[in-house]
Amino acid sequence: MSSQATELVRLLTVRGETLAVAESLTGGLVAAEITGVPGASRVFRGSVTAYATELKHELLGVDATLLAQRGAVDPQVAGQMAAGVRKALGADWGIATTGVAGPDPQDGKPVGTVFVAVDGPFTPRSGSAGGGKVEGLRLNGSRAEIRMESVRSVLAVLLEQLAGEQTGNERAQDTERNGGF
């Protein structure tokens, strides 16, 4: 259990929000990391490990044409996985991992190509409802190292989104207290 997962569960608990996870290359490691934290049941809705490409479409609603044209290791696929699991499991936040852990390339993408995504109720920079973030990674190391770094990275992206949102909310409250100036 990581300090990232502990902080994530703490933040989501304080906010009264929930999380769902969609995993491919990490094969359940993200969900295991989160559920290793005492109290995770208050915020963790569940996960979908869609390892086979067609399951990304069937279970998570990823566009079939996108999968056929670009393969499963793609930033748009990661974003759609996060949005799809959020919707399917009725969570405030959805996170997703897709990539190539090795030992061989996949869909023309080299080992270590990973995309992690977050989809949530609010995007601080745009101020609009709905939205998320996808981050592309180029990781080195063994299969196990690539998978563990992918777990760390997706948790970090969600923590950044949550921290950014808190900062945005604090700014809004300051503006209200100061008469809009």
CSV table of N, CA and C in Angstrom, one decimal:
chain,number,residue,atom,x,y,z
A,1,MET,N,0.8,-1.2,0.0
A,1,MET,CA,0.0,0.0,0.0
A,1,MET,C,0.9,1.2,0.0
A,2,SER,N,0.6,2.1,-0.9
A,2,SER,CA,1.5,3.3,-1.1
A,2,SER,C,0.9,4.5,-0.3
A,3,SER,N,1.8,5.5,-0.1
A,3,SER,CA,1.3,6.7,0.5
A,3,SER,C,0.4,7.5,-0.5
A,4,GLN,N,0.6,7.3,-1.8
A,4,GLN,CA,-0.3,7.9,-2.8
A,4,GLN,C,-1.7,7.4,-2.6
A,5,ALA,N,-1.9,6.0,-2.5
A,5,ALA,CA,-3.2,5.4,-2.4
A,5,ALA,C,-3.8,5.9,-1.1
A,6,THR,N,-3.1,5.9,0.0
A,6,THR,CA,-3.6,6.4,1.3
A,6,THR,C,-4.1,7.8,1.2
A,7,GLU,N,-3.3,8.7,0.6
A,7,GLU,CA,-3.7,10.1,0.4
A,7,GLU,C,-5.0,10.2,-0.5
A,8,LEU,N,-5.0,9.4,-1.5
A,8,LEU,CA,-6.2,9.4,-2.5
A,8,LEU,C,-7.4,9.0,-1.7
A,9,VAL,N,-7.4,7.9,-1.0
A,9,VAL,CA,-8.6,7.5,-0.2
A,9,VAL,C,-9.0,8.6,0.8
A,10,ARG,N,-8.0,9.2,1.5
A,10,ARG,CA,-8.3,10.2,2.4
A,10,ARG,C,-9.0,11.4,1.8
A,11,LEU,N,-8.4,11.9,0.6
A,11,LEU,CA,-9.0,13.0,-0.1
A,11,LEU,C,-10.4,12.7,-0.6
A,12,LEU,N,-10.6,11.6,-1.2
A,12,LEU,CA,-11.9,11.2,-1.7
A,12,LEU,C,-12.9,11.1,-0.6
A,13,THR,N,-12.5,10.6,0.6
A,13,THR,CA,-13.4,10.4,1.8
A,13,THR,C,-13.8,11.8,2.3
A,14,VAL,N,-12.9,12.7,2.4
A,14,VAL,CA,-13.2,14.0,2.9
A,14,VAL,C,-14.2,14.7,1.9
A,15,ARG,N,-14.0,14.5,0.6
A,15,ARG,CA,-14.8,15.1,-0.4
A,15,ARG,C,-16.1,14.4,-0.6
A,16,GLY,N,-16.3,13.2,0.0
A,16,GLY,CA,-17.5,12.4,-0.2
A,16,GLY,C,-17.7,12.0,-1.7
A,17,GLU,N,-16.5,11.7,-2.3
A,17,GLU,CA,-16.6,11.3,-3.7
A,17,GLU,C,-16.1,9.8,-3.9
A,18,THR,N,-16.5,9.3,-5.1
A,18,THR,CA,-16.1,7.9,-5.3
A,18,THR,C,-15.2,7.7,-6.6
A,19,LEU,N,-14.6,6.5,-6.7
A,19,LEU,CA,-13.7,6.2,-7.7
A,19,LEU,C,-13.9,4.9,-8.3
A,20,ALA,N,-13.8,4.8,-9.6
A,20,ALA,CA,-13.8,3.5,-10.4
A,20,ALA,C,-12.5,3.4,-11.2
A,21,VAL,N,-12.1,2.2,-11.5
A,21,VAL,CA,-10.8,2.0,-12.2
A,21,VAL,C,-11.0,1.1,-13.4
A,22,ALA,N,-10.4,1.5,-14.5
A,22,ALA,CA,-10.3,0.6,-15.7
A,22,ALA,C,-8.9,0.3,-16.0
A,23,GLU,N,-8.6,-1.0,-16.0
A,23,GLU,CA,-7.2,-1.3,-16.2
A,23,GLU,C,-7.0,-2.3,-17.4
A,24,SER,N,-5.8,-2.1,-18.1
A,24,SER,CA,-5.4,-3.0,-19.1
A,24,SER,C,-4.1,-3.6,-18.7
A,25,LEU,N,-3.0,-2.9,-19.0
A,25,LEU,CA,-1.7,-3.5,-18.7
A,25,LEU,C,-1.4,-3.7,-17.3
A,26,THR,N,-2.0,-3.0,-16.4
A,26,THR,CA,-1.8,-3.2,-15.0
A,26,THR,C,-2.6,-4.3,-14.4
A,27,GLY,N,-3.5,-4.9,-15.1
A,27,GLY,CA,-4.2,-6.1,-14.7
A,27,GLY,C,-4.7,-6.2,-13.3
A,28,GLY,N,-5.2,-5.1,-12.7
A,28,GLY,CA,-5.8,-5.2,-11.4
A,28,GLY,C,-4.9,-4.6,-10.3
A,29,LEU,N,-3.7,-4.2,-10.7
A,29,LEU,CA,-2.7,-3.7,-9.7
A,29,LEU,C,-3.2,-2.3,-9.1
A,30,VAL,N,-3.9,-1.5,-9.9
A,30,VAL,CA,-4.3,-0.2,-9.4
A,30,VAL,C,-5.4,-0.4,-8.4
A,31,ALA,N,-6.4,-1.3,-8.7
A,31,ALA,CA,-7.4,-1.6,-7.8
A,31,ALA,C,-6.9,-2.2,-6.5
A,32,ALA,N,-5.9,-3.1,-6.6
A,32,ALA,CA,-5.3,-3.7,-5.4
A,32,ALA,C,-4.6,-2.7,-4.6
A,33,GLU,N,-3.9,-1.7,-5.2
A,33,GLU,CA,-3.2,-0.7,-4.4
A,33,GLU,C,-4.2,0.1,-3.6
A,34,ILE,N,-5.3,0.5,-4.2
A,34,ILE,CA,-6.4,1.3,-3.6
A,34,ILE,C,-7.0,0.5,-2.5
A,35,THR,N,-7.4,-0.7,-2.8
A,35,THR,CA,-8.2,-1.5,-1.8
A,35,THR,C,-7.3,-2.0,-0.6
A,36,GLY,N,-6.0,-1.8,-0.8
A,36,GLY,CA,-5.1,-2.1,0.3
A,36,GLY,C,-5.1,-1.1,1.5
A,37,VAL,N,-5.8,0.0,1.2
A,37,VAL,CA,-5.9,1.1,2.2
A,37,VAL,C,-7.1,0.9,3.1
A,38,PRO,N,-6.9,0.9,4.4
A,38,PRO,CA,-8.1,0.8,5.3
A,38,PRO,C,-9.1,1.9,5.0
A,39,GLY,N,-10.4,1.6,4.9
A,39,GLY,CA,-11.4,2.6,4.6
A,39,GLY,C,-11.6,2.8,3.2
A,40,ALA,N,-11.0,2.1,2.3
A,40,ALA,CA,-11.2,2.3,0.8
A,40,ALA,C,-12.6,2.0,0.4
A,41,SER,N,-13.3,1.2,1.1
A,41,SER,CA,-14.7,0.8,0.8
A,41,SER,C,-15.6,2.0,0.8
A,42,ARG,N,-15.2,3.1,1.5
A,42,ARG,CA,-16.0,4.3,1.5
A,42,ARG,C,-16.0,5.0,0.2
A,43,VAL,N,-14.9,4.8,-0.6
A,43,VAL,CA,-14.7,5.6,-1.9
A,43,VAL,C,-14.6,4.8,-3.1
A,44,PHE,N,-14.2,3.5,-3.0
A,44,PHE,CA,-13.9,2.7,-4.2
A,44,PHE,C,-15.1,1.9,-4.6
A,45,ARG,N,-15.6,2.2,-5.8
A,45,ARG,CA,-16.8,1.6,-6.4
A,45,ARG,C,-16.5,0.2,-7.0
A,46,GLY,N,-15.3,0.1,-7.6
A,46,GLY,CA,-14.9,-1.2,-8.3
A,46,GLY,C,-14.0,-0.9,-9.5
A,47,SER,N,-13.7,-2.0,-10.2
A,47,SER,CA,-12.8,-1.9,-11.3
A,47,SER,C,-13.2,-2.9,-12.4
A,48,VAL,N,-12.8,-2.6,-13.6
A,48,VAL,CA,-12.9,-3.4,-14.8
A,48,VAL,C,-11.5,-3.6,-15.3
A,49,THR,N,-11.1,-4.9,-15.3
A,49,THR,CA,-9.8,-5.2,-16.0
A,49,THR,C,-10.1,-5.7,-17.4
A,50,ALA,N,-10.0,-4.8,-18.3
A,50,ALA,CA,-10.3,-5.1,-19.7
A,50,ALA,C,-9.0,-5.3,-20.5
A,51,TYR,N,-8.5,-6.5,-20.3
A,51,TYR,CA,-7.2,-6.8,-20.9
A,51,TYR,C,-7.3,-7.1,-22.4
A,52,ALA,N,-8.3,-7.8,-22.8
A,52,ALA,CA,-8.6,-8.1,-24.2
A,52,ALA,C,-9.1,-6.8,-24.8
A,53,THR,N,-8.7,-6.5,-26.0
A,53,THR,CA,-9.1,-5.2,-26.7
A,53,THR,C,-10.6,-5.1,-26.9
A,54,GLU,N,-11.2,-6.2,-27.3
A,54,GLU,CA,-12.7,-6.1,-27.5
A,54,GLU,C,-13.5,-5.8,-26.2
A,55,LEU,N,-12.9,-6.1,-25.1
A,55,LEU,CA,-13.6,-5.8,-23.8
A,55,LEU,C,-13.6,-4.3,-23.5
A,56,LYS,N,-12.6,-3.6,-24.1
A,56,LYS,CA,-12.6,-2.2,-23.9
A,56,LYS,C,-13.8,-1.5,-24.5
A,57,HIS,N,-14.2,-2.1,-25.6
A,57,HIS,CA,-15.4,-1.6,-26.3
A,57,HIS,C,-16.7,-2.1,-25.6
A,58,GLU,N,-16.7,-3.5,-25.4
A,58,GLU,CA,-17.9,-4.1,-24.8
A,58,GLU,C,-18.3,-3.7,-23.4
A,59,LEU,N,-17.3,-3.5,-22.6
A,59,LEU,CA,-17.5,-3.2,-21.2
A,59,LEU,C,-17.4,-1.7,-20.8
A,60,LEU,N,-16.5,-1.0,-21.5
A,60,LEU,CA,-16.2,0.4,-21.2
A,60,LEU,C,-16.7,1.4,-22.2
A,61,GLY,N,-17.2,0.9,-23.3
A,61,GLY,CA,-17.8,1.8,-24.3
A,61,GLY,C,-16.8,2.5,-25.2
A,62,VAL,N,-15.5,2.0,-25.2
A,62,VAL,CA,-14.5,2.7,-26.1
A,62,VAL,C,-14.9,2.5,-27.5
A,63,ASP,N,-14.8,3.5,-28.3
A,63,ASP,CA,-15.2,3.5,-29.7
A,63,ASP,C,-14.5,2.3,-30.5
A,64,ALA,N,-15.3,1.5,-31.1
A,64,ALA,CA,-14.8,0.3,-31.8
A,64,ALA,C,-13.9,0.7,-33.0
A,65,THR,N,-14.3,1.8,-33.7
A,65,THR,CA,-13.6,2.2,-34.9
A,65,THR,C,-12.2,2.8,-34.4
A,66,LEU,N,-12.2,3.5,-33.3
A,66,LEU,CA,-10.9,4.0,-32.7
A,66,LEU,C,-10.0,2.8,-32.4
A,67,LEU,N,-10.5,1.8,-31.8
A,67,LEU,CA,-9.7,0.6,-31.4
A,67,LEU,C,-9.2,-0.1,-32.7
A,68,ALA,N,-10.1,-0.2,-33.7
A,68,ALA,CA,-9.7,-0.9,-34.9
A,68,ALA,C,-8.6,-0.1,-35.7
A,69,GLN,N,-8.7,1.2,-35.6
A,69,GLN,CA,-7.7,2.1,-36.4
A,69,GLN,C,-6.4,2.3,-35.6
A,70,ARG,N,-6.5,2.5,-34.3
A,70,ARG,CA,-5.3,2.9,-33.5
A,70,ARG,C,-4.8,1.8,-32.6
A,71,GLY,N,-5.6,0.8,-32.3
A,71,GLY,CA,-5.2,-0.2,-31.3
A,71,GLY,C,-5.6,0.3,-29.9
A,72,ALA,N,-5.3,-0.6,-28.9
A,72,ALA,CA,-5.7,-0.3,-27.5
A,72,ALA,C,-4.7,0.7,-26.9
A,73,VAL,N,-3.5,0.8,-27.4
A,73,VAL,CA,-2.5,1.7,-26.7
A,73,VAL,C,-2.5,3.0,-27.4
A,74,ASP,N,-3.4,3.9,-26.9
A,74,ASP,CA,-3.7,5.2,-27.5
A,74,ASP,C,-4.2,6.2,-26.5
A,75,PRO,N,-3.9,7.4,-26.6
A,75,PRO,CA,-4.4,8.4,-25.6
A,75,PRO,C,-5.9,8.5,-25.6
A,76,GLN,N,-6.5,8.5,-26.7
A,76,GLN,CA,-8.0,8.6,-26.8
A,76,GLN,C,-8.6,7.4,-26.2
A,77,VAL,N,-8.1,6.2,-26.4
A,77,VAL,CA,-8.6,5.0,-25.8
A,77,VAL,C,-8.5,5.1,-24.3
A,78,ALA,N,-7.4,5.5,-23.7
A,78,ALA,CA,-7.2,5.7,-22.3
A,78,ALA,C,-8.3,6.6,-21.7
A,79,GLY,N,-8.5,7.8,-22.4
A,79,GLY,CA,-9.5,8.7,-22.0
A,79,GLY,C,-10.9,8.1,-22.0
A,80,GLN,N,-11.2,7.4,-23.0
A,80,GLN,CA,-12.6,6.8,-23.1
A,80,GLN,C,-12.7,5.6,-22.1
A,81,MET,N,-11.6,4.9,-21.8
A,81,MET,CA,-11.7,3.9,-20.7
A,81,MET,C,-12.1,4.5,-19.4
A,82,ALA,N,-11.4,5.7,-19.1
A,82,ALA,CA,-11.7,6.3,-17.8
A,82,ALA,C,-13.1,6.9,-17.7
A,83,ALA,N,-13.6,7.5,-18.8
A,83,ALA,CA,-14.9,8.0,-18.8
A,83,ALA,C,-15.9,6.8,-18.8
A,84,GLY,N,-15.6,5.7,-19.5
A,84,GLY,CA,-16.5,4.6,-19.5
A,84,GLY,C,-16.7,3.9,-18.2
A,85,VAL,N,-15.6,3.7,-17.5
A,85,VAL,CA,-15.7,3.0,-16.2
A,85,VAL,C,-16.4,3.9,-15.2
A,86,ARG,N,-16.2,5.2,-15.3
A,86,ARG,CA,-16.8,6.2,-14.4
A,86,ARG,C,-18.3,6.0,-14.6
A,87,LYS,N,-18.8,6.0,-15.8
A,87,LYS,CA,-20.2,5.9,-16.1
A,87,LYS,C,-20.7,4.5,-15.7
A,88,ALA,N,-20.0,3.4,-16.1
A,88,ALA,CA,-20.5,2.1,-15.9
A,88,ALA,C,-20.7,1.7,-14.4
A,89,LEU,N,-19.8,2.3,-13.6
A,89,LEU,CA,-19.8,1.9,-12.2
A,89,LEU,C,-20.4,3.1,-11.3
A,90,GLY,N,-20.8,4.1,-12.0
A,90,GLY,CA,-21.5,5.2,-11.2
A,90,GLY,C,-20.6,5.9,-10.2
A,91,ALA,N,-19.4,6.3,-10.7
A,91,ALA,CA,-18.4,6.9,-9.8
A,91,ALA,C,-18.3,8.4,-10.1
A,92,ASP,N,-17.8,9.2,-9.2
A,92,ASP,CA,-17.5,10.6,-9.4
A,92,ASP,C,-16.2,10.7,-10.3
A,93,TRP,N,-15.3,9.8,-10.1
A,93,TRP,CA,-14.0,9.8,-10.8
A,93,TRP,C,-13.7,8.4,-11.4
A,94,GLY,N,-13.2,8.4,-12.6
A,94,GLY,CA,-12.7,7.2,-13.3
A,94,GLY,C,-11.3,7.4,-13.7
A,95,ILE,N,-10.5,6.3,-13.5
A,95,ILE,CA,-9.1,6.4,-13.9
A,95,ILE,C,-8.8,5.1,-14.7
A,96,ALA,N,-7.8,5.2,-15.7
A,96,ALA,CA,-7.6,4.1,-16.6
A,96,ALA,C,-6.1,4.0,-16.9
A,97,THR,N,-5.7,2.8,-17.2
A,97,THR,CA,-4.3,2.5,-17.7
A,97,THR,C,-4.4,1.6,-18.9
A,98,THR,N,-3.6,2.0,-19.9
A,98,THR,CA,-3.4,1.1,-21.1
A,98,THR,C,-2.0,1.3,-21.6
A,99,GLY,N,-1.4,0.3,-22.1
A,99,GLY,CA,0.0,0.4,-22.6
A,99,GLY,C,0.6,-1.0,-22.9
A,100,VAL,N,1.9,-0.9,-23.1
A,100,VAL,CA,2.7,-2.1,-23.5
A,100,VAL,C,3.8,-2.3,-22.4
A,101,ALA,N,3.5,-3.4,-21.6
A,101,ALA,CA,4.5,-3.8,-20.6
A,101,ALA,C,5.6,-4.7,-21.0
A,102,GLY,N,5.4,-5.3,-22.2
A,102,GLY,CA,6.4,-6.2,-22.8
A,102,GLY,C,6.1,-7.6,-22.5
A,103,PRO,N,6.9,-8.5,-23.0
A,103,PRO,CA,8.2,-8.3,-23.5
A,103,PRO,C,8.2,-7.8,-25.0
A,104,ASP,N,7.1,-7.9,-25.7
A,104,ASP,CA,7.1,-7.6,-27.1
A,104,ASP,C,6.2,-6.3,-27.4
A,105,PRO,N,6.5,-5.6,-28.5
A,105,PRO,CA,5.7,-4.4,-28.9
A,105,PRO,C,4.3,-4.9,-29.1
A,106,GLN,N,3.3,-3.9,-29.1
A,106,GLN,CA,1.9,-4.2,-29.4
A,106,GLN,C,1.3,-3.1,-30.2
A,107,ASP,N,0.6,-3.5,-31.2
A,107,ASP,CA,-0.1,-2.5,-32.1
A,107,ASP,C,0.9,-1.5,-32.7
A,108,GLY,N,2.2,-1.9,-32.9
A,108,GLY,CA,3.2,-1.1,-33.4
A,108,GLY,C,3.8,-0.1,-32.4
A,109,LYS,N,3.4,-0.3,-31.2
A,109,LYS,CA,3.9,0.6,-30.1
A,109,LYS,C,5.0,-0.1,-29.3
A,110,PRO,N,6.1,0.6,-29.1
A,110,PRO,CA,7.2,-0.1,-28.3
A,110,PRO,C,6.9,-0.4,-26.9
A,111,VAL,N,7.6,-1.3,-26.3
A,111,VAL,CA,7.5,-1.6,-24.9
A,111,VAL,C,7.8,-0.3,-24.1
A,112,GLY,N,7.0,-0.1,-23.1
A,112,GLY,CA,7.1,1.1,-22.2
A,112,GLY,C,6.2,2.2,-22.6
A,113,THR,N,5.5,2.1,-23.7
A,113,THR,CA,4.5,3.1,-24.1
A,113,THR,C,3.2,2.9,-23.3
A,114,VAL,N,2.9,3.9,-22.5
A,114,VAL,CA,1.8,3.8,-21.6
A,114,VAL,C,1.0,5.1,-21.6
A,115,PHE,N,-0.3,5.0,-21.5
A,115,PHE,CA,-1.2,6.1,-21.3
A,115,PHE,C,-2.1,5.9,-20.1
A,116,VAL,N,-2.1,6.9,-19.2
A,116,VAL,CA,-2.9,6.9,-18.0
A,116,VAL,C,-3.9,8.1,-18.2
A,117,ALA,N,-5.2,7.8,-17.7
A,117,ALA,CA,-6.2,8.8,-17.8
A,117,ALA,C,-7.0,9.0,-16.6
A,118,VAL,N,-7.6,10.2,-16.4
A,118,VAL,CA,-8.5,10.5,-15.3
A,118,VAL,C,-9.7,11.2,-15.9
A,119,ASP,N,-10.9,10.8,-15.5
A,119,ASP,CA,-12.1,11.5,-15.9
A,119,ASP,C,-12.9,11.8,-14.7
A,120,GLY,N,-13.3,13.1,-14.6
A,120,GLY,CA,-14.0,13.5,-13.3
A,120,GLY,C,-15.1,14.5,-13.6
A,121,PRO,N,-15.7,14.9,-12.5
A,121,PRO,CA,-16.9,15.7,-12.5
A,121,PRO,C,-16.5,17.2,-12.9
A,122,PHE,N,-15.3,17.5,-12.8
A,122,PHE,CA,-14.9,19.0,-13.0
A,122,PHE,C,-13.5,19.1,-13.5
A,123,THR,N,-13.3,19.9,-14.4
A,123,THR,CA,-11.9,20.2,-14.9
A,123,THR,C,-11.6,21.6,-14.5
A,124,PRO,N,-10.6,21.8,-13.5
A,124,PRO,CA,-10.3,23.1,-12.9
A,124,PRO,C,-10.0,24.2,-14.0
A,125,ARG,N,-9.2,23.9,-14.9
A,125,ARG,CA,-8.7,24.9,-15.9
A,125,ARG,C,-9.9,25.4,-16.7
A,126,SER,N,-10.8,24.6,-17.2
A,126,SER,CA,-11.8,25.0,-18.0
A,126,SER,C,-13.0,25.5,-17.3
A,127,GLY,N,-13.2,25.0,-16.0
A,127,GLY,CA,-14.3,25.4,-15.2
A,127,GLY,C,-15.6,24.7,-15.7
A,128,SER,N,-15.5,23.7,-16.6
A,128,SER,CA,-16.7,23.0,-17.1
A,128,SER,C,-16.9,21.7,-16.4
A,129,ALA,N,-18.2,21.3,-16.5
A,129,ALA,CA,-18.6,20.0,-15.9
A,129,ALA,C,-18.1,18.9,-16.8
A,130,GLY,N,-17.6,17.9,-16.2
A,130,GLY,CA,-17.1,16.7,-17.0
A,130,GLY,C,-15.7,17.0,-17.5
A,131,GLY,N,-15.0,16.0,-17.8
A,131,GLY,CA,-13.7,16.2,-18.5
A,131,GLY,C,-12.6,15.5,-17.7
A,132,GLY,N,-11.5,15.5,-18.3
A,132,GLY,CA,-10.4,14.7,-17.7
A,132,GLY,C,-9.0,15.0,-18.3
A,133,LYS,N,-8.1,14.1,-18.0
A,133,LYS,CA,-6.7,14.4,-18.5
A,133,LYS,C,-6.1,13.0,-18.8
A,134,VAL,N,-5.3,13.1,-19.9
A,134,VAL,CA,-4.6,11.9,-20.3
A,134,VAL,C,-3.1,12.2,-20.4
A,135,GLU,N,-2.3,11.3,-19.8
A,135,GLU,CA,-0.9,11.6,-19.8
A,135,GLU,C,-0.2,10.4,-20.5
A,136,GLY,N,0.7,10.7,-21.5
A,136,GLY,CA,1.5,9.7,-22.1
A,136,GLY,C,2.8,9.5,-21.4
A,137,LEU,N,3.2,8.3,-21.3
A,137,LEU,CA,4.5,7.9,-20.6
A,137,LEU,C,5.4,7.1,-21.5
A,138,ARG,N,6.6,7.3,-21.3
A,138,ARG,CA,7.6,6.4,-22.0
A,138,ARG,C,8.5,5.8,-20.9
A,139,LEU,N,8.2,4.6,-20.5
A,139,LEU,CA,8.8,4.0,-19.3
A,139,LEU,C,9.8,2.9,-19.7
A,140,ASN,N,10.9,2.8,-18.9
A,140,ASN,CA,11.9,1.8,-19.1
A,140,ASN,C,11.9,0.8,-17.9
A,141,GLY,N,12.5,-0.3,-18.2
A,141,GLY,CA,12.5,-1.3,-17.1
A,141,GLY,C,11.9,-2.6,-17.5
A,142,SER,N,11.8,-3.5,-16.5
A,142,SER,CA,11.2,-4.8,-16.7
A,142,SER,C,9.7,-4.7,-16.9
A,143,ARG,N,9.1,-5.7,-17.3
A,143,ARG,CA,7.6,-5.8,-17.3
A,143,ARG,C,7.0,-5.3,-16.0
A,144,ALA,N,7.5,-5.9,-14.9
A,144,ALA,CA,7.0,-5.6,-13.6
A,144,ALA,C,7.2,-4.1,-13.2
A,145,GLU,N,8.3,-3.6,-13.6
A,145,GLU,CA,8.6,-2.2,-13.3
A,145,GLU,C,7.7,-1.3,-14.1
A,146,ILE,N,7.5,-1.6,-15.3
A,146,ILE,CA,6.6,-0.7,-16.2
A,146,ILE,C,5.2,-0.8,-15.6
A,147,ARG,N,4.7,-1.9,-15.2
A,147,ARG,CA,3.4,-2.0,-14.6
A,147,ARG,C,3.3,-1.2,-13.3
A,148,MET,N,4.3,-1.4,-12.4
A,148,MET,CA,4.2,-0.6,-11.2
A,148,MET,C,4.3,0.9,-11.3
A,149,GLU,N,5.1,1.3,-12.3
A,149,GLU,CA,5.3,2.7,-12.6
A,149,GLU,C,4.0,3.3,-13.2
A,150,SER,N,3.3,2.5,-13.9
A,150,SER,CA,2.0,2.9,-14.5
A,150,SER,C,1.0,3.1,-13.4
A,151,VAL,N,1.0,2.2,-12.3
A,151,VAL,CA,0.1,2.4,-11.2
A,151,VAL,C,0.4,3.7,-10.5
A,152,ARG,N,1.7,3.9,-10.2
A,152,ARG,CA,2.1,5.1,-9.5
A,152,ARG,C,1.7,6.4,-10.3
A,153,SER,N,1.9,6.3,-11.6
A,153,SER,CA,1.6,7.4,-12.5
A,153,SER,C,0.1,7.8,-12.5
A,154,VAL,N,-0.8,6.8,-12.7
A,154,VAL,CA,-2.2,7.1,-12.7
A,154,VAL,C,-2.7,7.6,-11.4
A,155,LEU,N,-2.2,7.1,-10.3
A,155,LEU,CA,-2.6,7.7,-9.0
A,155,LEU,C,-2.1,9.1,-8.9
A,156,ALA,N,-0.9,9.4,-9.4
A,156,ALA,CA,-0.3,10.8,-9.3
A,156,ALA,C,-1.2,11.7,-10.1
A,157,VAL,N,-1.6,11.3,-11.3
A,157,VAL,CA,-2.4,12.2,-12.2
A,157,VAL,C,-3.8,12.5,-11.5
A,158,LEU,N,-4.4,11.5,-10.8
A,158,LEU,CA,-5.6,11.8,-10.1
A,158,LEU,C,-5.4,12.7,-8.9
A,159,LEU,N,-4.3,12.5,-8.2
A,159,LEU,CA,-4.0,13.4,-7.1
A,159,LEU,C,-3.8,14.8,-7.5
A,160,GLU,N,-3.1,15.0,-8.7
A,160,GLU,CA,-2.9,16.3,-9.2
A,160,GLU,C,-4.3,17.0,-9.6
A,161,GLN,N,-5.2,16.2,-10.2
A,161,GLN,CA,-6.5,16.7,-10.6
A,161,GLN,C,-7.3,17.1,-9.3
A,162,LEU,N,-7.2,16.3,-8.3
A,162,LEU,CA,-7.9,16.6,-7.0
A,162,LEU,C,-7.3,17.8,-6.4
A,163,ALA,N,-6.0,17.9,-6.3
A,163,ALA,CA,-5.3,19.1,-5.7
A,163,ALA,C,-5.6,20.4,-6.5
A,164,GLY,N,-5.6,20.3,-7.8
A,164,GLY,CA,-5.9,21.4,-8.7
A,164,GLY,C,-7.4,21.9,-8.5
A,165,GLU,N,-8.3,21.0,-8.3
A,165,GLU,CA,-9.7,21.3,-8.1
A,165,GLU,C,-9.8,22.0,-6.7
A,166,GLN,N,-9.1,21.5,-5.7
A,166,GLN,CA,-9.2,22.2,-4.4
A,166,GLN,C,-8.7,23.6,-4.5
A,167,THR,N,-7.6,23.8,-5.2
A,167,THR,CA,-7.0,25.1,-5.4
A,167,THR,C,-8.0,26.0,-6.0
A,168,GLY,N,-8.7,25.5,-7.1
A,168,GLY,CA,-9.7,26.3,-7.8
A,168,GLY,C,-10.9,26.6,-6.9
A,169,ASN,N,-11.3,25.7,-6.1
A,169,ASN,CA,-12.4,26.0,-5.2
A,169,ASN,C,-12.1,27.0,-4.1
A,170,GLU,N,-10.8,26.9,-3.6
A,170,GLU,CA,-10.4,27.9,-2.6
A,170,GLU,C,-10.3,29.3,-3.2
A,171,ARG,N,-9.9,29.4,-4.5
A,171,ARG,CA,-9.8,30.7,-5.1
A,171,ARG,C,-11.2,31.2,-5.3
A,172,ALA,N,-12.2,30.4,-5.6
A,172,ALA,CA,-13.6,30.8,-5.8
A,172,ALA,C,-14.1,31.4,-4.4
A,173,GLN,N,-13.8,30.7,-3.3
A,173,GLN,CA,-14.3,31.1,-2.0
A,173,GLN,C,-13.6,32.4,-1.6
A,174,ASP,N,-12.3,32.6,-1.9
A,174,ASP,CA,-11.6,33.8,-1.6
A,174,ASP,C,-12.3,35.0,-2.4
A,175,THR,N,-12.6,34.8,-3.7
A,175,THR,CA,-13.3,35.8,-4.5
A,175,THR,C,-14.6,36.2,-3.9
A,176,GLU,N,-15.4,35.2,-3.4
A,176,GLU,CA,-16.7,35.5,-2.8
A,176,GLU,C,-16.5,36.3,-1.5
A,177,ARG,N,-15.5,36.0,-0.7
A,177,ARG,CA,-15.3,36.7,0.6
A,177,ARG,C,-14.8,38.1,0.3
A,178,ASN,N,-14.1,38.3,-0.8
A,178,ASN,CA,-13.5,39.6,-1.0
A,178,ASN,C,-14.3,40.4,-2.0
A,179,GLY,N,-15.6,40.1,-2.1
A,179,GLY,CA,-16.5,40.9,-2.9
A,179,GLY,C,-16.2,40.8,-4.4
A,180,GLY,N,-15.7,39.8,-4.8
A,180,GLY,CA,-15.4,39.6,-6.2
A,180,GLY,C,-14.2,40.2,-6.8
A,181,PHE,N,-13.3,40.7,-5.9
A,181,PHE,CA,-12.1,41.3,-6.4
A,181,PHE,C,-10.9,40.4,-6.2
